[in-house]
Coordinates of N, CA and C in Angstrom, one line a residue:
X1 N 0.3 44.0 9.0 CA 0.1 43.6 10.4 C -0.7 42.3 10.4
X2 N -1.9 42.2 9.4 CA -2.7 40.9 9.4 C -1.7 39.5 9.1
X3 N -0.8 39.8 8.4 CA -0.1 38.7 8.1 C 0.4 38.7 8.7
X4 N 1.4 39.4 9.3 CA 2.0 39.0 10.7 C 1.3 37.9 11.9
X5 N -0.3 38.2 11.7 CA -0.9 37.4 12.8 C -1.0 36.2 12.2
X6 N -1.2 36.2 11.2 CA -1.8 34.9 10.1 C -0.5 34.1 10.6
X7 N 0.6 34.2 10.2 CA 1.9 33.8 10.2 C 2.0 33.0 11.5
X8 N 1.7 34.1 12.8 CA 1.9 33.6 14.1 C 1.1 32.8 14.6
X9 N 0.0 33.0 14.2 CA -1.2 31.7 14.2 C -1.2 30.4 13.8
X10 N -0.4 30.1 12.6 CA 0.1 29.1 11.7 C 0.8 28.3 12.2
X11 N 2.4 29.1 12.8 CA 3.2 29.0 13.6 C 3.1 28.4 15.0
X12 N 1.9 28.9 15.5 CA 1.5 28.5 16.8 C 1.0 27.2 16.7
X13 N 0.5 26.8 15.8 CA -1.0 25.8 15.1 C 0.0 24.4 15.0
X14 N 1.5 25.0 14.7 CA 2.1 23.6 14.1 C 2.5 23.2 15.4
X15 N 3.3 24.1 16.4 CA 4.1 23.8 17.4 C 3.1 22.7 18.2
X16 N 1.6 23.6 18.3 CA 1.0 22.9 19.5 C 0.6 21.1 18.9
X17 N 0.1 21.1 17.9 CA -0.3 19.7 17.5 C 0.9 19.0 17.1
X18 N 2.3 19.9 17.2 CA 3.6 18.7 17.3 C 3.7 18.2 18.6
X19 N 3.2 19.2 20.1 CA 3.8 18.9 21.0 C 2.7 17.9 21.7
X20 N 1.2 18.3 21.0 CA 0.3 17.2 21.1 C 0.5 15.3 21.1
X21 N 1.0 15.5 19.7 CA 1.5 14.2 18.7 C 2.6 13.7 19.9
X22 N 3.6 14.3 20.3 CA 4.4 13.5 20.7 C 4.4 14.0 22.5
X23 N 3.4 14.4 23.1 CA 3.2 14.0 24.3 C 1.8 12.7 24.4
X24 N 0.9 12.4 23.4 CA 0.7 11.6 23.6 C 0.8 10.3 22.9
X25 N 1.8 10.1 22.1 CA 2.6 9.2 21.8 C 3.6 9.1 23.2
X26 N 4.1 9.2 23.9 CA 5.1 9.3 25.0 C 4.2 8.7 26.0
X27 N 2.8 8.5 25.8 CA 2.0 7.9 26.6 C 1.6 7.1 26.3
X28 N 2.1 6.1 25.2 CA 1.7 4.9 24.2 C 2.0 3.8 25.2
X29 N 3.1 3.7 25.6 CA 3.4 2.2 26.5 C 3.8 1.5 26.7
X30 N 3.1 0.2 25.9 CA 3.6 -1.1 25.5 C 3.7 -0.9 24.2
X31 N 2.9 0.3 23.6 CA 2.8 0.4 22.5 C 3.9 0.7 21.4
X32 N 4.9 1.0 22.3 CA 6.5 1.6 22.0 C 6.6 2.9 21.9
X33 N 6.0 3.7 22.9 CA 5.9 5.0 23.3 C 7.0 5.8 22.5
X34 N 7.7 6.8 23.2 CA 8.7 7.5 22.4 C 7.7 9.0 21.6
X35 N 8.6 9.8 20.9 CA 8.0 11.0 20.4 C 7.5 10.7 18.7
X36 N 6.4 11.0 18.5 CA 6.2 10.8 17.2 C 6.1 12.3 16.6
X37 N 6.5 12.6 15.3 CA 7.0 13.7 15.1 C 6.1 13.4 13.6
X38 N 5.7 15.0 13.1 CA 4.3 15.0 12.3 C 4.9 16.3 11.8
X39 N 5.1 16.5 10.2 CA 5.6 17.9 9.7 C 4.6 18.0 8.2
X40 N 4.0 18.6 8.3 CA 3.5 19.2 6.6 C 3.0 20.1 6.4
X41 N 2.4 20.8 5.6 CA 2.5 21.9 4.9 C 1.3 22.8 6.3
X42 N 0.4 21.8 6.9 CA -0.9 22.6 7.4 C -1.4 21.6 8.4
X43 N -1.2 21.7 9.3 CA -1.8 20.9 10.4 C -2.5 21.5 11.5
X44 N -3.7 20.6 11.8 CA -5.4 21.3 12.6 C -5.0 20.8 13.9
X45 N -4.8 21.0 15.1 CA -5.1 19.8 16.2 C -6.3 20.6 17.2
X46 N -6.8 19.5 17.4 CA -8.1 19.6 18.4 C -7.5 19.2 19.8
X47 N -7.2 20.2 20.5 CA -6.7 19.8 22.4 C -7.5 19.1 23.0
X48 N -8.9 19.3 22.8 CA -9.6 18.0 24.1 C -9.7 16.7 23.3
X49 N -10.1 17.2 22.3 CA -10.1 15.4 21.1 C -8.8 14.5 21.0
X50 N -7.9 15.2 21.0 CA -6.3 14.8 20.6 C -6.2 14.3 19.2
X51 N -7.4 15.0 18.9 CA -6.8 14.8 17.2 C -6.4 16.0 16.0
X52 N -5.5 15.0 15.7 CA -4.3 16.3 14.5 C -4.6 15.7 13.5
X53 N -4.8 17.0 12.5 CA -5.3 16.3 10.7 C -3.3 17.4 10.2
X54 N -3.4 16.4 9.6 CA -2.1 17.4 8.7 C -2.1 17.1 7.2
X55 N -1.9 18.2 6.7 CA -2.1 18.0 5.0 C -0.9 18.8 3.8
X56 N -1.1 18.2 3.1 CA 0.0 18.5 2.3 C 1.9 18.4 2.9
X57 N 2.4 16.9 1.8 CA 3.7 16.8 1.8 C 3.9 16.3 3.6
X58 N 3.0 15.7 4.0 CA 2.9 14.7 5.2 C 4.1 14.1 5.0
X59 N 5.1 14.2 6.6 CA 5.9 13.1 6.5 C 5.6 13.0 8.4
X60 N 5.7 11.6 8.7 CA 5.4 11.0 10.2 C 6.8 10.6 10.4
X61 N 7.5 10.5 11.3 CA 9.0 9.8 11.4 C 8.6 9.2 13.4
X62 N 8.8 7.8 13.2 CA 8.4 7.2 14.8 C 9.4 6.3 15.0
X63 N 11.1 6.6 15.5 CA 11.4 6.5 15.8 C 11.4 5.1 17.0
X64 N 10.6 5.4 17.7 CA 10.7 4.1 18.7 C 10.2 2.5 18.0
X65 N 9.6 2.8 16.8 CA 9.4 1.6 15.6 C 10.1 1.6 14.5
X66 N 10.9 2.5 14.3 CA 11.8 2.4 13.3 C 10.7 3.1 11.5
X67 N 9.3 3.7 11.7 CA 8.9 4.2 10.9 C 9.0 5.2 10.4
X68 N 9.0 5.7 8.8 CA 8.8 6.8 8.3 C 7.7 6.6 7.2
X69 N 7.2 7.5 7.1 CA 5.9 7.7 6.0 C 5.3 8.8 5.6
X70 N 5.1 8.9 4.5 CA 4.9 10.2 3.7 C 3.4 9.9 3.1
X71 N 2.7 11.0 3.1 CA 1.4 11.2 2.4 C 0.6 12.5 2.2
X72 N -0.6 12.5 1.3 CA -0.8 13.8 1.1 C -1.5 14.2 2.5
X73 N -2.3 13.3 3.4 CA -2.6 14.0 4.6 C -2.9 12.7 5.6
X74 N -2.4 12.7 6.6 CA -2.4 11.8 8.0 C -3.9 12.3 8.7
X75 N -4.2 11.4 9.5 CA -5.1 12.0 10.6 C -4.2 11.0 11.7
X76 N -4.4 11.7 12.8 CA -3.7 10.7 14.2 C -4.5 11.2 15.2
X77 N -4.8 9.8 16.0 CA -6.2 9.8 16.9 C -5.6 9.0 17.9
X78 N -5.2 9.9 19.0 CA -4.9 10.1 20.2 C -5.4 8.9 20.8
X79 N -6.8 8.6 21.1 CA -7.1 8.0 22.1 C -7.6 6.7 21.1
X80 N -7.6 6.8 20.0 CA -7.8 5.2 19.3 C -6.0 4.8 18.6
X81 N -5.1 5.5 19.6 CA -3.9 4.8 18.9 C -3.5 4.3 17.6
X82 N -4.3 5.3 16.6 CA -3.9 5.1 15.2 C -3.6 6.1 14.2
X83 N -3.0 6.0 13.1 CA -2.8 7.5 12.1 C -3.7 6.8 11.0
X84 N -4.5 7.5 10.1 CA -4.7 7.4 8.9 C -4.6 7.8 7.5
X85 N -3.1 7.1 6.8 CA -2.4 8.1 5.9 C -3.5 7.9 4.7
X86 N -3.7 8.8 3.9 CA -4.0 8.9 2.7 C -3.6 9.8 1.4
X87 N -3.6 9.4 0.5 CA -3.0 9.7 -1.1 C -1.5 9.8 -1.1
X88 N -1.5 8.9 -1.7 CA 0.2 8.6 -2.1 C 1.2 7.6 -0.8
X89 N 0.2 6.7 -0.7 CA 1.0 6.9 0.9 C 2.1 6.1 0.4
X90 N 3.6 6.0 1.2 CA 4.6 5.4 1.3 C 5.5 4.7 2.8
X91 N 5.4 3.9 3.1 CA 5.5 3.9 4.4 C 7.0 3.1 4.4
X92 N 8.4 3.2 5.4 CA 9.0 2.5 5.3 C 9.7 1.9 6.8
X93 N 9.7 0.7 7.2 CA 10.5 0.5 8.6 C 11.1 -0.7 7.9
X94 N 12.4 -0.2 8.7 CA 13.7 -0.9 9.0 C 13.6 -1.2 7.0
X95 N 13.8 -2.3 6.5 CA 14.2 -2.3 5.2 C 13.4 -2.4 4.6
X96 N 11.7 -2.8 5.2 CA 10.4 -3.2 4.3 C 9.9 -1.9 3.9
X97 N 9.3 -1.9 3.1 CA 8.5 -0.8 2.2 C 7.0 -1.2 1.9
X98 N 6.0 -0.1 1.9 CA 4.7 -0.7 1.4 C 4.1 0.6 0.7
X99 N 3.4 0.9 -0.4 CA 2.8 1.9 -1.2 C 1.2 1.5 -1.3
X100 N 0.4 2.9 -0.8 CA -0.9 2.1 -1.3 C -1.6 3.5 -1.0
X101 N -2.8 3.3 -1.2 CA -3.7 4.8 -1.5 C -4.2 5.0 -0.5
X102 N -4.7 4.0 0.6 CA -5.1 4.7 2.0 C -4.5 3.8 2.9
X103 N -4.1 4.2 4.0 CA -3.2 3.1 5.0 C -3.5 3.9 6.4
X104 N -4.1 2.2 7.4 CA -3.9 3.0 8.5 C -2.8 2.2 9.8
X105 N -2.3 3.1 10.4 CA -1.7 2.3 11.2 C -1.7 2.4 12.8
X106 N -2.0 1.1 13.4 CA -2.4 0.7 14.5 C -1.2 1.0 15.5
X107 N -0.7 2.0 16.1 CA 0.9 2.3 16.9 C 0.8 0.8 17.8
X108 N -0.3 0.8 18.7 CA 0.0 -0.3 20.1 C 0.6 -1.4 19.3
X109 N -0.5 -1.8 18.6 CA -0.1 -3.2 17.8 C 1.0 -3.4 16.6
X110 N 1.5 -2.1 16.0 CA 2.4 -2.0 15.5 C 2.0 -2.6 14.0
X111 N 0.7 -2.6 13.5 CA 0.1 -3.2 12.6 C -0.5 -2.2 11.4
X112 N -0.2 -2.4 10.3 CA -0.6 -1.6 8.6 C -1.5 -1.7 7.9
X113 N -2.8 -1.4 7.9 CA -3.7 -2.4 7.3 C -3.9 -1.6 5.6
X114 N -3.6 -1.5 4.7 CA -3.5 -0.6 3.4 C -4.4 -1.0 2.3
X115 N -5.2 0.1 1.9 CA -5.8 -0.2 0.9 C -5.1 0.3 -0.7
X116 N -5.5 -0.2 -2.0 CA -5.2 0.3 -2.8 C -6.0 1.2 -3.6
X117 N -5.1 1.8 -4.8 CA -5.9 3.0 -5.2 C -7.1 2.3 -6.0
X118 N -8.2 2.7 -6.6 CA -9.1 1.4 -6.9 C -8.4 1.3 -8.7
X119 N -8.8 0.1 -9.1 CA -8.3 -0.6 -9.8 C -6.4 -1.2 -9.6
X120 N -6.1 -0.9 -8.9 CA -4.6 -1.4 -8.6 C -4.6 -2.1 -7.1
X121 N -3.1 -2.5 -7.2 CA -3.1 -3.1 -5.4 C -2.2 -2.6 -4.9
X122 N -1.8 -2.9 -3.7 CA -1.4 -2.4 -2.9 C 0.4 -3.1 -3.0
X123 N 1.0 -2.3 -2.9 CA 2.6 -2.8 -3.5 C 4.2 -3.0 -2.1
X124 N 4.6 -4.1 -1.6 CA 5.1 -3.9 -0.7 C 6.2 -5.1 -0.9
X125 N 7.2 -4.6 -0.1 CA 8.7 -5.3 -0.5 C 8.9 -5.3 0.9
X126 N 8.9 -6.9 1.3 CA 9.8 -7.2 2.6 C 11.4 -8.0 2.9
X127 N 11.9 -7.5 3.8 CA 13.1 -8.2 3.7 C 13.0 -9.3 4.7
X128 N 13.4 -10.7 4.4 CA 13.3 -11.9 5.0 C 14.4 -11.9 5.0
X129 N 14.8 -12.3 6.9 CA 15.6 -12.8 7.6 C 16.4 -13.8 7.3
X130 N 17.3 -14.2 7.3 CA 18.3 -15.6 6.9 C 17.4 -16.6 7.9
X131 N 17.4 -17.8 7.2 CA 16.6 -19.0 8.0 C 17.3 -19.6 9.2
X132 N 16.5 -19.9 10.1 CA 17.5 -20.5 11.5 C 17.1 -21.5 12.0
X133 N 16.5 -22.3 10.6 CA 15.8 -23.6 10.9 C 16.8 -24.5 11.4
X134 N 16.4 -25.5 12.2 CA 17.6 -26.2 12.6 C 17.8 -27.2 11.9
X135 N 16.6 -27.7 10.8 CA 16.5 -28.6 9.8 C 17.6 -28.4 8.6
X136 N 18.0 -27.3 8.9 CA 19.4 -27.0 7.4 C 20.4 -27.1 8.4
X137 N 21.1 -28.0 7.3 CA 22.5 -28.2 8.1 C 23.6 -26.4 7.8
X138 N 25.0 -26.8 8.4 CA 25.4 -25.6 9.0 C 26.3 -25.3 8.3
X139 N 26.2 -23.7 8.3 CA 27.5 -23.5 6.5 C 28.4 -24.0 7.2
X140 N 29.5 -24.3 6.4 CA 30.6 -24.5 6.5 C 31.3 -23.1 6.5
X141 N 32.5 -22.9 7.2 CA 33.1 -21.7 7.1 C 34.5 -21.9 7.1
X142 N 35.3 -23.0 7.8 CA 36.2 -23.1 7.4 C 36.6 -24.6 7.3
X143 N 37.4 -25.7 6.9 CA 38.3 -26.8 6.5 C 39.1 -26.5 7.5
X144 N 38.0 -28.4 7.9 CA 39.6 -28.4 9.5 C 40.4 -30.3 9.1
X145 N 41.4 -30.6 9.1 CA 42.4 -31.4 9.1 C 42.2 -32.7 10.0
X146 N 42.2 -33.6 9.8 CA 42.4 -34.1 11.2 C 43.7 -34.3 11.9
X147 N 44.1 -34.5 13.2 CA 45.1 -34.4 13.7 C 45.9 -36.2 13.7
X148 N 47.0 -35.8 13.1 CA 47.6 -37.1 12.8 C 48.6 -37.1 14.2

């Protein structure tokens, strides 16, 4: 019977700090509001604080930024609009990638700020846009004739 409660307490524990996470992400804004969705192995949330710690096998998925991120444990703080991933973090939107040992991220401003593990740095692959300088002249794409 103890486990049964243990279980449903757990169970209860995750639902509420998911429905936390993404009722107040849905109150973000300008910030690119939308549902942010928080799954791992053990997550705390504090209802008046609006803060959720989650730990172990952390994955965040935020959709309205095109984010996904994995780590050994997030904190996300409601009213300072930020997560703070730590150990192992991996973060990826749209095609860029960034790896580093502590990372936090700013939702309103949409900003990463990542530290590395100590002695290493911090490791990130961006994809750059095709240039639309007006200074380069213009592919060519097809051979045209002149009309005789």
């Amino acid at each position: 019977m103890a486990l049964w409660a243990i279980s449903a307490l757990m169970a209860a524990s995750v639902l509420m700090s998911q429905a936390i996470a993404a009722q107040t992400a849905s109150r973000a804004g300008a910030g690119g509001g939308g549902q942010l969705k928080i799954t791992s192995d053990i997550q705390e949330a504090d209802t008046k604080s609006g803060v959720v710690i989650a730990r172990g096998n952390v994955r965040i998925e935020y959709p309205a930024r095109k984010v996904v991120a994995t780590a050994e444990k997030a904190t996300y703080l409601r009213d300072e609009k930020k997560i703070i991933l730590s150990g192992n973090v991996r973060v990826v939107q749209d095609e860029n990638r960034m790896n580093a040992e502590v990372m936090t991220y700013f939702i309103d401003k949409g900003l990463f700020d990542a530290q590395p593990p100590s002695g290493k740095q911090v490791e990130a692959i961006y994809t750059v846009p095709p240039s639309e300088d007006p200074q380069e002249p213009p592919q060519k794409t097809s051979e045209s004739k002149p009309q005789q």
